[in-house]
Structure formats: C-alpha cells, structure tokens
Amino acid sequence: MNPIAVRRRLLAEFTGTALLVTAVVGSGIMATTLSPDDVGLQLLQNSIATAFALGTLILTFGPVSGAHFNPVVSAADWFLGRRTGSGLSGTDLAAYTLAQTLGAIAGSVLANLMFDLAPVTFSDRDRSAGHLWLGEVVATAGLVLLIFALARSGRAAVAPAAVGAYIGAAYWFTSSTSFANPAVTVGRAFTDTFAGIAPASVPGFVIAQFAGLLIGAGLLLALYPGAGRSADHVVVEARTRPSSEGSTP
C-alpha cells in the first residue's frame, strides 16, 4: 500500500489530471491557431505536446500518487491487487476517480481561460460511431497492458517515457485519437475546441474504455499471472526514503 497520506495523493491526482487536460486542450487550441488549414499538422502538434506533457507529469507526481491520472488505470490497480492485498483499496479507488474527474474538468476550464475563451463551452464535436469505440477499446487495452507489464517486469522507472510514447503514437494509429481515459473524456466535453467531445458522445467512449480495461486486464493475467503483486508500483513506484532529519514521506 502507498504510505503517503491520502490527501496528498488526491491532490497529486487532481493536479496532474488537470494539467494533462490543460496540455491536451491547450495544445489543440494553439494548433488550430497556428495551422488553421492543416488538420494533419494540428493533430501532430497536439499529439507531441500531449506525449511530452504526460511523461513529465508522471515524473512529477508519480512518487506521490503513482500518477494514474486515469480511472481505468486506478480500477485495474484495484482489481489486480485484490488477490495479493496490494494496490488501491475500494475507498481509494472511488476517491482517485473523483479527484481525476474533477481535475480533468478543471483542466479544460483552465485551458479555455488561458486562450481567452469562456470558462465552459460544451463541445458539439460528435464522436459517436462504432469504429471510434473500437479505437478506444484498442487504445485502452494497450495502455493497461503496457503499464502493468512494466510494473510486473520491474521496469516502472521507464513508465514516463513509455506511456507518453504510447499515447502519442495511439493518437495516430487509433480511429478515436486515443482518449483512453474516462476522466479526460469527461473533461474534454467542457471545451468546444479541437480536442473536444460532445457530451452525448461521452458515454459511448467511457463504455468502450472500460471494455478495453477488461480486455487489457485479461491479456495481462494471461501473460503475467503474478501481475497483481506489482499493483503498488503503478504507474511509478512511490518509495519512502529514510532521512537523518526524521522527515516524513
């Protein structure tokens, strides 16, 4: 179990998720401003900024909360850790999910304000289609498999680079541009910009993401049967460091 106080972990999850969505939405707005006639270039700019931001945010907040920033990752951590007594508790899972979702909404509001838009502008970008939902299943399953495979094989230290790289790549190889995150999906409904999603499209994406969670967890258990024993090391292991000054973690 993570020994760091719950309030600190929740603050890390809220702040990290908020900054992640700020990066996603803000870079999307900047991309459409700088390259108004080239959608491909807009997506490139958006994906690069998101990948770099995600990696740095995991480095920043990972030692505090694990830097999940994603209810799917937190749910997988809870589920896989049940058999070994590791990972998040049910109460922690609920608290993480709430903090992540509120953080994602705050991130959209912050991005809107930075670019002189109304704080909340609900998106009208429809993303309701079967092929997009399939893209979310693939993106989410791959993300879960990647994160927990790294933890199980003792390579959690490379998660910032690996997760950032995966999400950046999945922008391009999935039809949905890889939201892969229920909290971020909800947050992106609060901005009518390049990265937005219509509120009516949110439920379909969230359902697909949890379907991806089940598939990813199933593949993980088939490939790494002892994955649950590493649930305390997701995404980045939180380590306590002894101090001669008697400081607390």
PDB file of C-alpha atoms in Angstrom:
ATOM      1  CA  MET A   1       0.000   0.000   0.000  1.00  0.00           C
ATOM      2  CA  ASN A   2       1.114   3.560  -0.648  1.00  0.00           C
ATOM      3  CA  PRO A   3       2.153   5.040   2.732  1.00  0.00           C
ATOM      4  CA  ILE A   4       1.739   8.651   1.604  1.00  0.00           C
ATOM      5  CA  ALA A   5      -1.250  10.477   3.116  1.00  0.00           C
ATOM      6  CA  VAL A   6      -4.441  10.174   1.107  1.00  0.00           C
ATOM      7  CA  ARG A   7      -4.944  13.939   0.904  1.00  0.00           C
ATOM      8  CA  ARG A   8      -1.529  14.333  -0.746  1.00  0.00           C
ATOM      9  CA  ARG A   9      -2.204  11.551  -3.213  1.00  0.00           C
ATOM     10  CA  LEU A  10      -5.594  13.003  -4.142  1.00  0.00           C
ATOM     11  CA  LEU A  11      -4.089  16.458  -4.613  1.00  0.00           C
ATOM     12  CA  ALA A  12      -1.474  14.904  -6.906  1.00  0.00           C
ATOM     13  CA  GLU A  13      -4.133  13.072  -8.925  1.00  0.00           C
ATOM     14  CA  PHE A  14      -6.308  16.186  -9.201  1.00  0.00           C
ATOM     15  CA  THR A  15      -3.445  18.469 -10.182  1.00  0.00           C
ATOM     16  CA  GLY A  16      -1.789  16.010 -12.535  1.00  0.00           C
ATOM     17  CA  THR A  17      -5.015  15.218 -14.368  1.00  0.00           C
ATOM     18  CA  ALA A  18      -5.883  18.915 -14.586  1.00  0.00           C
ATOM     19  CA  LEU A  19      -2.502  19.750 -16.118  1.00  0.00           C
ATOM     20  CA  LEU A  20      -2.767  16.811 -18.510  1.00  0.00           C
ATOM     21  CA  VAL A  21      -6.109  18.013 -19.838  1.00  0.00           C
ATOM     22  CA  THR A  22      -4.801  21.573 -19.954  1.00  0.00           C
ATOM     23  CA  ALA A  23      -1.994  20.299 -22.179  1.00  0.00           C
ATOM     24  CA  VAL A  24      -4.375  18.316 -24.409  1.00  0.00           C
ATOM     25  CA  VAL A  25      -6.892  21.128 -24.832  1.00  0.00           C
ATOM     26  CA  GLY A  26      -4.429  23.999 -24.839  1.00  0.00           C
ATOM     27  CA  SER A  27      -2.174  22.443 -27.479  1.00  0.00           C
ATOM     28  CA  GLY A  28      -5.253  21.703 -29.576  1.00  0.00           C
ATOM     29  CA  ILE A  29      -6.300  25.343 -29.448  1.00  0.00           C
ATOM     30  CA  MET A  30      -2.781  26.524 -30.255  1.00  0.00           C
ATOM     31  CA  ALA A  31      -2.524  24.028 -33.124  1.00  0.00           C
ATOM     32  CA  THR A  32      -5.696  25.301 -34.794  1.00  0.00           C
ATOM     33  CA  THR A  33      -4.455  28.874 -34.344  1.00  0.00           C
ATOM     34  CA  LEU A  34      -1.034  28.215 -35.862  1.00  0.00           C
ATOM     35  CA  SER A  35      -2.123  25.761 -38.590  1.00  0.00           C
ATOM     36  CA  PRO A  36      -5.763  26.617 -39.340  1.00  0.00           C
ATOM     37  CA  ASP A  37      -5.872  24.861 -42.707  1.00  0.00           C
ATOM     38  CA  ASP A  38      -3.941  21.666 -41.985  1.00  0.00           C
ATOM     39  CA  VAL A  39      -5.733  19.128 -39.789  1.00  0.00           C
ATOM     40  CA  GLY A  40      -2.892  16.633 -40.035  1.00  0.00           C
ATOM     41  CA  LEU A  41      -0.406  19.177 -38.719  1.00  0.00           C
ATOM     42  CA  GLN A  42      -2.848  20.133 -35.972  1.00  0.00           C
ATOM     43  CA  LEU A  43      -3.015  16.512 -34.831  1.00  0.00           C
ATOM     44  CA  LEU A  44       0.777  16.219 -34.940  1.00  0.00           C
ATOM     45  CA  GLN A  45       1.204  19.299 -32.776  1.00  0.00           C
ATOM     46  CA  ASN A  46      -1.495  18.136 -30.354  1.00  0.00           C
ATOM     47  CA  SER A  47      -0.073  14.614 -30.043  1.00  0.00           C
ATOM     48  CA  ILE A  48       3.528  15.722 -29.482  1.00  0.00           C
ATOM     49  CA  ALA A  49       2.542  18.204 -26.781  1.00  0.00           C
ATOM     50  CA  THR A  50       0.345  15.612 -25.066  1.00  0.00           C
ATOM     51  CA  ALA A  51       3.023  12.907 -25.118  1.00  0.00           C
ATOM     52  CA  PHE A  52       5.696  15.184 -23.665  1.00  0.00           C
ATOM     53  CA  ALA A  53       3.336  16.640 -21.063  1.00  0.00           C
ATOM     54  CA  LEU A  54       2.175  13.197 -19.941  1.00  0.00           C
ATOM     55  CA  GLY A  55       5.723  11.957 -19.474  1.00  0.00           C
ATOM     56  CA  THR A  56       6.760  14.967 -17.414  1.00  0.00           C
ATOM     57  CA  LEU A  57       3.606  14.850 -15.301  1.00  0.00           C
ATOM     58  CA  ILE A  58       4.220  11.179 -14.468  1.00  0.00           C
ATOM     59  CA  LEU A  59       7.748  12.092 -13.392  1.00  0.00           C
ATOM     60  CA  THR A  60       6.421  14.938 -11.253  1.00  0.00           C
ATOM     61  CA  PHE A  61       3.517  13.254  -9.494  1.00  0.00           C
ATOM     62  CA  GLY A  62       4.408   9.556  -9.720  1.00  0.00           C
ATOM     63  CA  PRO A  63       6.333   9.430  -6.438  1.00  0.00           C
ATOM     64  CA  VAL A  64       3.309  10.887  -4.613  1.00  0.00           C
ATOM     65  CA  SER A  65       0.235   9.132  -6.017  1.00  0.00           C
ATOM     66  CA  GLY A  66       1.501   6.774  -8.706  1.00  0.00           C
ATOM     67  CA  ALA A  67       0.422   9.315 -11.351  1.00  0.00           C
ATOM     68  CA  HIS A  68      -2.560   7.314 -12.551  1.00  0.00           C
ATOM     69  CA  PHE A  69      -4.498  10.342 -13.875  1.00  0.00           C
ATOM     70  CA  ASN A  70      -6.985   7.805 -15.232  1.00  0.00           C
ATOM     71  CA  PRO A  71      -9.887   5.896 -13.591  1.00  0.00           C
ATOM     72  CA  VAL A  72      -9.170   2.902 -15.837  1.00  0.00           C
ATOM     73  CA  VAL A  73      -5.612   2.624 -14.517  1.00  0.00           C
ATOM     74  CA  SER A  74      -6.835   3.053 -10.941  1.00  0.00           C
ATOM     75  CA  ALA A  75      -9.572   0.436 -11.446  1.00  0.00           C
ATOM     76  CA  ALA A  76      -7.052  -2.014 -12.893  1.00  0.00           C
ATOM     77  CA  ASP A  77      -4.751  -1.348  -9.950  1.00  0.00           C
ATOM     78  CA  TRP A  78      -7.584  -2.087  -7.523  1.00  0.00           C
ATOM     79  CA  PHE A  79      -8.757  -5.194  -9.389  1.00  0.00           C
ATOM     80  CA  LEU A  80      -5.345  -6.766  -9.902  1.00  0.00           C
ATOM     81  CA  GLY A  81      -4.261  -6.095  -6.340  1.00  0.00           C
ATOM     82  CA  ARG A  82      -7.260  -7.743  -4.663  1.00  0.00           C
ATOM     83  CA  ARG A  83      -5.757 -11.225  -4.616  1.00  0.00           C
ATOM     84  CA  THR A  84      -2.464 -10.100  -3.120  1.00  0.00           C
ATOM     85  CA  GLY A  85      -3.585  -7.340  -0.761  1.00  0.00           C
ATOM     86  CA  SER A  86      -1.754  -4.664  -2.738  1.00  0.00           C
ATOM     87  CA  GLY A  87      -2.832  -1.711  -4.855  1.00  0.00           C
ATOM     88  CA  LEU A  88      -5.640   0.723  -4.152  1.00  0.00           C
ATOM     89  CA  SER A  89      -8.450  -0.025  -1.723  1.00  0.00           C
ATOM     90  CA  GLY A  90     -12.057   0.374  -2.844  1.00  0.00           C
ATOM     91  CA  THR A  91     -12.286   3.651  -0.955  1.00  0.00           C
ATOM     92  CA  ASP A  92      -9.089   4.905  -2.556  1.00  0.00           C
ATOM     93  CA  LEU A  93     -10.375   3.928  -5.984  1.00  0.00           C
ATOM     94  CA  ALA A  94     -13.540   5.988  -5.525  1.00  0.00           C
ATOM     95  CA  ALA A  95     -11.537   8.948  -4.229  1.00  0.00           C
ATOM     96  CA  TYR A  96      -8.984   8.727  -7.059  1.00  0.00           C
ATOM     97  CA  THR A  97     -11.750   8.584  -9.671  1.00  0.00           C
ATOM     98  CA  LEU A  98     -13.472  11.645  -8.239  1.00  0.00           C
ATOM     99  CA  ALA A  99     -10.226  13.613  -7.986  1.00  0.00           C
ATOM    100  CA  GLN A 100      -9.236  12.678 -11.547  1.00  0.00           C
ATOM    101  CA  THR A 101     -12.627  13.620 -12.989  1.00  0.00           C
ATOM    102  CA  LEU A 102     -12.792  16.962 -11.185  1.00  0.00           C
ATOM    103  CA  GLY A 103      -9.199  17.632 -12.201  1.00  0.00           C
ATOM    104  CA  ALA A 104      -9.991  16.923 -15.851  1.00  0.00           C
ATOM    105  CA  ILE A 105     -12.893  19.380 -15.813  1.00  0.00           C
ATOM    106  CA  ALA A 106     -10.703  21.987 -14.131  1.00  0.00           C
ATOM    107  CA  GLY A 107      -8.052  21.424 -16.790  1.00  0.00           C
ATOM    108  CA  SER A 108     -10.479  22.202 -19.598  1.00  0.00           C
ATOM    109  CA  VAL A 109     -11.663  25.328 -17.815  1.00  0.00           C
ATOM    110  CA  LEU A 110      -8.061  26.459 -17.305  1.00  0.00           C
ATOM    111  CA  ALA A 111      -7.174  25.911 -20.972  1.00  0.00           C
ATOM    112  CA  ASN A 112     -10.267  27.800 -22.101  1.00  0.00           C
ATOM    113  CA  LEU A 113      -9.374  30.744 -19.858  1.00  0.00           C
ATOM    114  CA  MET A 114      -5.732  30.805 -20.984  1.00  0.00           C
ATOM    115  CA  PHE A 115      -6.865  31.257 -24.582  1.00  0.00           C
ATOM    116  CA  ASP A 116      -9.459  33.905 -23.712  1.00  0.00           C
ATOM    117  CA  LEU A 117     -12.474  31.637 -24.217  1.00  0.00           C
ATOM    118  CA  ALA A 118     -15.492  31.256 -21.984  1.00  0.00           C
ATOM    119  CA  PRO A 119     -14.620  29.041 -18.985  1.00  0.00           C
ATOM    120  CA  VAL A 120     -17.085  26.353 -20.072  1.00  0.00           C
ATOM    121  CA  THR A 121     -18.062  25.821 -23.701  1.00  0.00           C
ATOM    122  CA  PHE A 122     -19.633  22.401 -24.151  1.00  0.00           C
ATOM    123  CA  SER A 123     -18.324  20.701 -27.273  1.00  0.00           C
ATOM    124  CA  ASP A 124     -20.507  19.969 -30.271  1.00  0.00           C
ATOM    125  CA  ARG A 125     -17.949  17.577 -31.821  1.00  0.00           C
ATOM    126  CA  ASP A 126     -19.848  14.333 -32.333  1.00  0.00           C
ATOM    127  CA  ARG A 127     -17.731  11.222 -31.797  1.00  0.00           C
ATOM    128  CA  SER A 128     -20.469   8.579 -31.702  1.00  0.00           C
ATOM    129  CA  ALA A 129     -19.576   5.734 -34.056  1.00  0.00           C
ATOM    130  CA  GLY A 130     -18.695   2.069 -33.736  1.00  0.00           C
ATOM    131  CA  HIS A 131     -15.257   2.401 -35.303  1.00  0.00           C
ATOM    132  CA  LEU A 132     -14.362   5.142 -32.820  1.00  0.00           C
ATOM    133  CA  TRP A 133     -15.488   2.978 -29.899  1.00  0.00           C
ATOM    134  CA  LEU A 134     -13.334   0.149 -31.252  1.00  0.00           C
ATOM    135  CA  GLY A 135     -10.405   2.557 -31.352  1.00  0.00           C
ATOM    136  CA  GLU A 136     -10.981   3.348 -27.678  1.00  0.00           C
ATOM    137  CA  VAL A 137     -11.087  -0.353 -26.784  1.00  0.00           C
ATOM    138  CA  VAL A 138      -7.755  -0.910 -28.526  1.00  0.00           C
ATOM    139  CA  ALA A 139      -6.117   2.207 -27.065  1.00  0.00           C
ATOM    140  CA  THR A 140      -7.243   1.477 -23.514  1.00  0.00           C
ATOM    141  CA  ALA A 141      -6.401  -2.221 -23.570  1.00  0.00           C
ATOM    142  CA  GLY A 142      -2.917  -1.425 -24.840  1.00  0.00           C
ATOM    143  CA  LEU A 143      -2.402   1.222 -22.178  1.00  0.00           C
ATOM    144  CA  VAL A 144      -3.401  -1.113 -19.333  1.00  0.00           C
ATOM    145  CA  LEU A 145      -1.223  -3.901 -20.706  1.00  0.00           C
ATOM    146  CA  LEU A 146       1.764  -1.577 -21.084  1.00  0.00           C
ATOM    147  CA  ILE A 147       1.597  -0.010 -17.627  1.00  0.00           C
ATOM    148  CA  PHE A 148       1.156  -3.211 -15.663  1.00  0.00           C
ATOM    149  CA  ALA A 149       3.620  -5.177 -17.766  1.00  0.00           C
ATOM    150  CA  LEU A 150       6.244  -2.549 -16.970  1.00  0.00           C
ATOM    151  CA  ALA A 151       5.441  -2.758 -13.261  1.00  0.00           C
ATOM    152  CA  ARG A 152       5.419  -6.571 -13.226  1.00  0.00           C
ATOM    153  CA  SER A 153       8.754  -6.805 -15.002  1.00  0.00           C
ATOM    154  CA  GLY A 154      10.445  -4.300 -12.713  1.00  0.00           C
ATOM    155  CA  ARG A 155      10.633  -1.530 -15.304  1.00  0.00           C
ATOM    156  CA  ALA A 156       8.279   1.034 -13.738  1.00  0.00           C
ATOM    157  CA  ALA A 157      11.087   3.598 -13.946  1.00  0.00           C
ATOM    158  CA  VAL A 158      10.660   3.821 -17.720  1.00  0.00           C
ATOM    159  CA  ALA A 159       6.892   4.358 -17.490  1.00  0.00           C
ATOM    160  CA  PRO A 160       7.039   8.146 -18.035  1.00  0.00           C
ATOM    161  CA  ALA A 161       8.731   7.754 -21.413  1.00  0.00           C
ATOM    162  CA  ALA A 162       6.885   4.582 -22.405  1.00  0.00           C
ATOM    163  CA  VAL A 163       3.390   5.788 -21.514  1.00  0.00           C
ATOM    164  CA  GLY A 164       3.967   9.166 -23.142  1.00  0.00           C
ATOM    165  CA  ALA A 165       5.271   7.472 -26.280  1.00  0.00           C
ATOM    166  CA  TYR A 166       2.341   5.044 -26.401  1.00  0.00           C
ATOM    167  CA  ILE A 167      -0.303   7.759 -26.086  1.00  0.00           C
ATOM    168  CA  GLY A 168       1.494   9.913 -28.641  1.00  0.00           C
ATOM    169  CA  ALA A 169       1.587   7.014 -31.094  1.00  0.00           C
ATOM    170  CA  ALA A 170      -2.010   5.982 -30.370  1.00  0.00           C
ATOM    171  CA  TYR A 171      -3.183   9.428 -31.456  1.00  0.00           C
ATOM    172  CA  TRP A 172      -2.230   8.236 -34.924  1.00  0.00           C
ATOM    173  CA  PHE A 173      -2.942   4.513 -35.060  1.00  0.00           C
ATOM    174  CA  THR A 174      -6.416   4.589 -33.489  1.00  0.00           C
ATOM    175  CA  SER A 175      -9.540   5.984 -35.136  1.00  0.00           C
ATOM    176  CA  SER A 176     -10.546   7.812 -31.952  1.00  0.00           C
ATOM    177  CA  THR A 177      -7.172   9.570 -31.418  1.00  0.00           C
ATOM    178  CA  SER A 178      -6.811   7.608 -28.180  1.00  0.00           C
ATOM    179  CA  PHE A 179      -8.625   9.293 -25.315  1.00  0.00           C
ATOM    180  CA  ALA A 180      -8.194   6.014 -23.335  1.00  0.00           C
ATOM    181  CA  ASN A 181      -9.267   7.764 -20.133  1.00  0.00           C
ATOM    182  CA  PRO A 182     -12.809   8.266 -18.749  1.00  0.00           C
ATOM    183  CA  ALA A 183     -11.850  11.323 -16.675  1.00  0.00           C
ATOM    184  CA  VAL A 184     -10.132  13.029 -19.605  1.00  0.00           C
ATOM    185  CA  THR A 185     -13.117  12.171 -21.807  1.00  0.00           C
ATOM    186  CA  VAL A 186     -15.475  13.916 -19.389  1.00  0.00           C
ATOM    187  CA  GLY A 187     -13.137  16.890 -19.091  1.00  0.00           C
ATOM    188  CA  ARG A 188     -12.857  17.318 -22.850  1.00  0.00           C
ATOM    189  CA  ALA A 189     -16.625  17.702 -23.103  1.00  0.00           C
ATOM    190  CA  PHE A 190     -16.226  21.086 -21.401  1.00  0.00           C
ATOM    191  CA  THR A 191     -14.397  22.723 -24.312  1.00  0.00           C
ATOM    192  CA  ASP A 192     -15.739  23.389 -27.791  1.00  0.00           C
ATOM    193  CA  THR A 193     -12.316  23.274 -29.392  1.00  0.00           C
ATOM    194  CA  PHE A 194     -10.114  20.900 -31.394  1.00  0.00           C
ATOM    195  CA  ALA A 195      -9.836  18.385 -28.530  1.00  0.00           C
ATOM    196  CA  GLY A 196     -13.494  18.484 -27.513  1.00  0.00           C
ATOM    197  CA  ILE A 197     -16.098  15.744 -27.484  1.00  0.00           C
ATOM    198  CA  ALA A 198     -19.848  16.296 -27.410  1.00  0.00           C
ATOM    199  CA  PRO A 199     -21.393  15.387 -24.047  1.00  0.00           C
ATOM    200  CA  ALA A 200     -23.725  12.952 -25.817  1.00  0.00           C
ATOM    201  CA  SER A 201     -20.672  11.073 -27.139  1.00  0.00           C
ATOM    202  CA  VAL A 202     -19.058  10.671 -23.717  1.00  0.00           C
ATOM    203  CA  PRO A 203     -20.999   7.559 -22.514  1.00  0.00           C
ATOM    204  CA  GLY A 204     -20.055   5.523 -25.592  1.00  0.00           C
ATOM    205  CA  PHE A 205     -16.374   6.372 -25.157  1.00  0.00           C
ATOM    206  CA  VAL A 206     -16.411   5.582 -21.441  1.00  0.00           C
ATOM    207  CA  ILE A 207     -18.097   2.213 -22.003  1.00  0.00           C
ATOM    208  CA  ALA A 208     -15.533   1.363 -24.685  1.00  0.00           C
ATOM    209  CA  GLN A 209     -12.703   2.363 -22.352  1.00  0.00           C
ATOM    210  CA  PHE A 210     -13.930   0.041 -19.615  1.00  0.00           C
ATOM    211  CA  ALA A 211     -14.308  -2.724 -22.185  1.00  0.00           C
ATOM    212  CA  GLY A 212     -10.662  -2.062 -23.047  1.00  0.00           C
ATOM    213  CA  LEU A 213      -9.842  -2.323 -19.348  1.00  0.00           C
ATOM    214  CA  LEU A 214     -11.354  -5.816 -19.168  1.00  0.00           C
ATOM    215  CA  ILE A 215      -9.536  -6.968 -22.293  1.00  0.00           C
ATOM    216  CA  GLY A 216      -6.245  -5.428 -21.199  1.00  0.00           C
ATOM    217  CA  ALA A 217      -6.502  -6.962 -17.725  1.00  0.00           C
ATOM    218  CA  GLY A 218      -7.337 -10.356 -19.212  1.00  0.00           C
ATOM    219  CA  LEU A 219      -4.329 -10.248 -21.523  1.00  0.00           C
ATOM    220  CA  LEU A 220      -2.147  -9.113 -18.670  1.00  0.00           C
ATOM    221  CA  LEU A 221      -3.165 -12.000 -16.425  1.00  0.00           C
ATOM    222  CA  ALA A 222      -2.621 -14.464 -19.262  1.00  0.00           C
ATOM    223  CA  LEU A 223       0.858 -13.113 -19.988  1.00  0.00           C
ATOM    224  CA  TYR A 224       1.892 -12.114 -16.455  1.00  0.00           C
ATOM    225  CA  PRO A 225      -0.061 -14.281 -13.968  1.00  0.00           C
ATOM    226  CA  GLY A 226       1.554 -12.585 -10.967  1.00  0.00           C
ATOM    227  CA  ALA A 227       0.794  -9.048 -12.126  1.00  0.00           C
ATOM    228  CA  GLY A 228      -1.271  -8.295  -9.032  1.00  0.00           C
ATOM    229  CA  ARG A 229       1.805  -8.441  -6.833  1.00  0.00           C
ATOM    230  CA  SER A 230       3.102  -5.312  -8.548  1.00  0.00           C
ATOM    231  CA  ALA A 231      -0.030  -3.208  -8.072  1.00  0.00           C
ATOM    232  CA  ASP A 232       1.761  -0.967  -5.580  1.00  0.00           C
ATOM    233  CA  HIS A 233       4.213   0.103  -8.288  1.00  0.00           C
ATOM    234  CA  VAL A 234       1.755   1.580 -10.817  1.00  0.00           C
ATOM    235  CA  VAL A 235       2.412   3.854 -12.627  1.00  0.00           C
ATOM    236  CA  VAL A 236       5.603   4.918 -10.839  1.00  0.00           C
ATOM    237  CA  GLU A 237       6.535   3.252  -7.605  1.00  0.00           C
ATOM    238  CA  ALA A 238       6.263   5.535  -4.566  1.00  0.00           C
ATOM    239  CA  ARG A 239       9.318   4.987  -2.423  1.00  0.00           C
ATOM    240  CA  THR A 240       9.882   6.203   1.090  1.00  0.00           C
ATOM    241  CA  ARG A 241      13.368   7.458   1.762  1.00  0.00           C
ATOM    242  CA  PRO A 242      14.901   7.372   5.237  1.00  0.00           C
ATOM    243  CA  SER A 243      16.203  10.685   6.389  1.00  0.00           C
ATOM    244  CA  SER A 244      18.654  11.576   9.134  1.00  0.00           C
ATOM    245  CA  GLU A 245      16.472  14.618   9.790  1.00  0.00           C
ATOM    246  CA  GLY A 246      13.437  12.463  10.531  1.00  0.00           C
ATOM    247  CA  SER A 247      11.295  13.911   7.740  1.00  0.00           C
ATOM    248  CA  THR A 248       8.117  12.110   6.715  1.00  0.00           C
ATOM    249  CA  PRO A 249       7.477  10.785   3.172  1.00  0.00           C
TER     250      PRO A 249
END
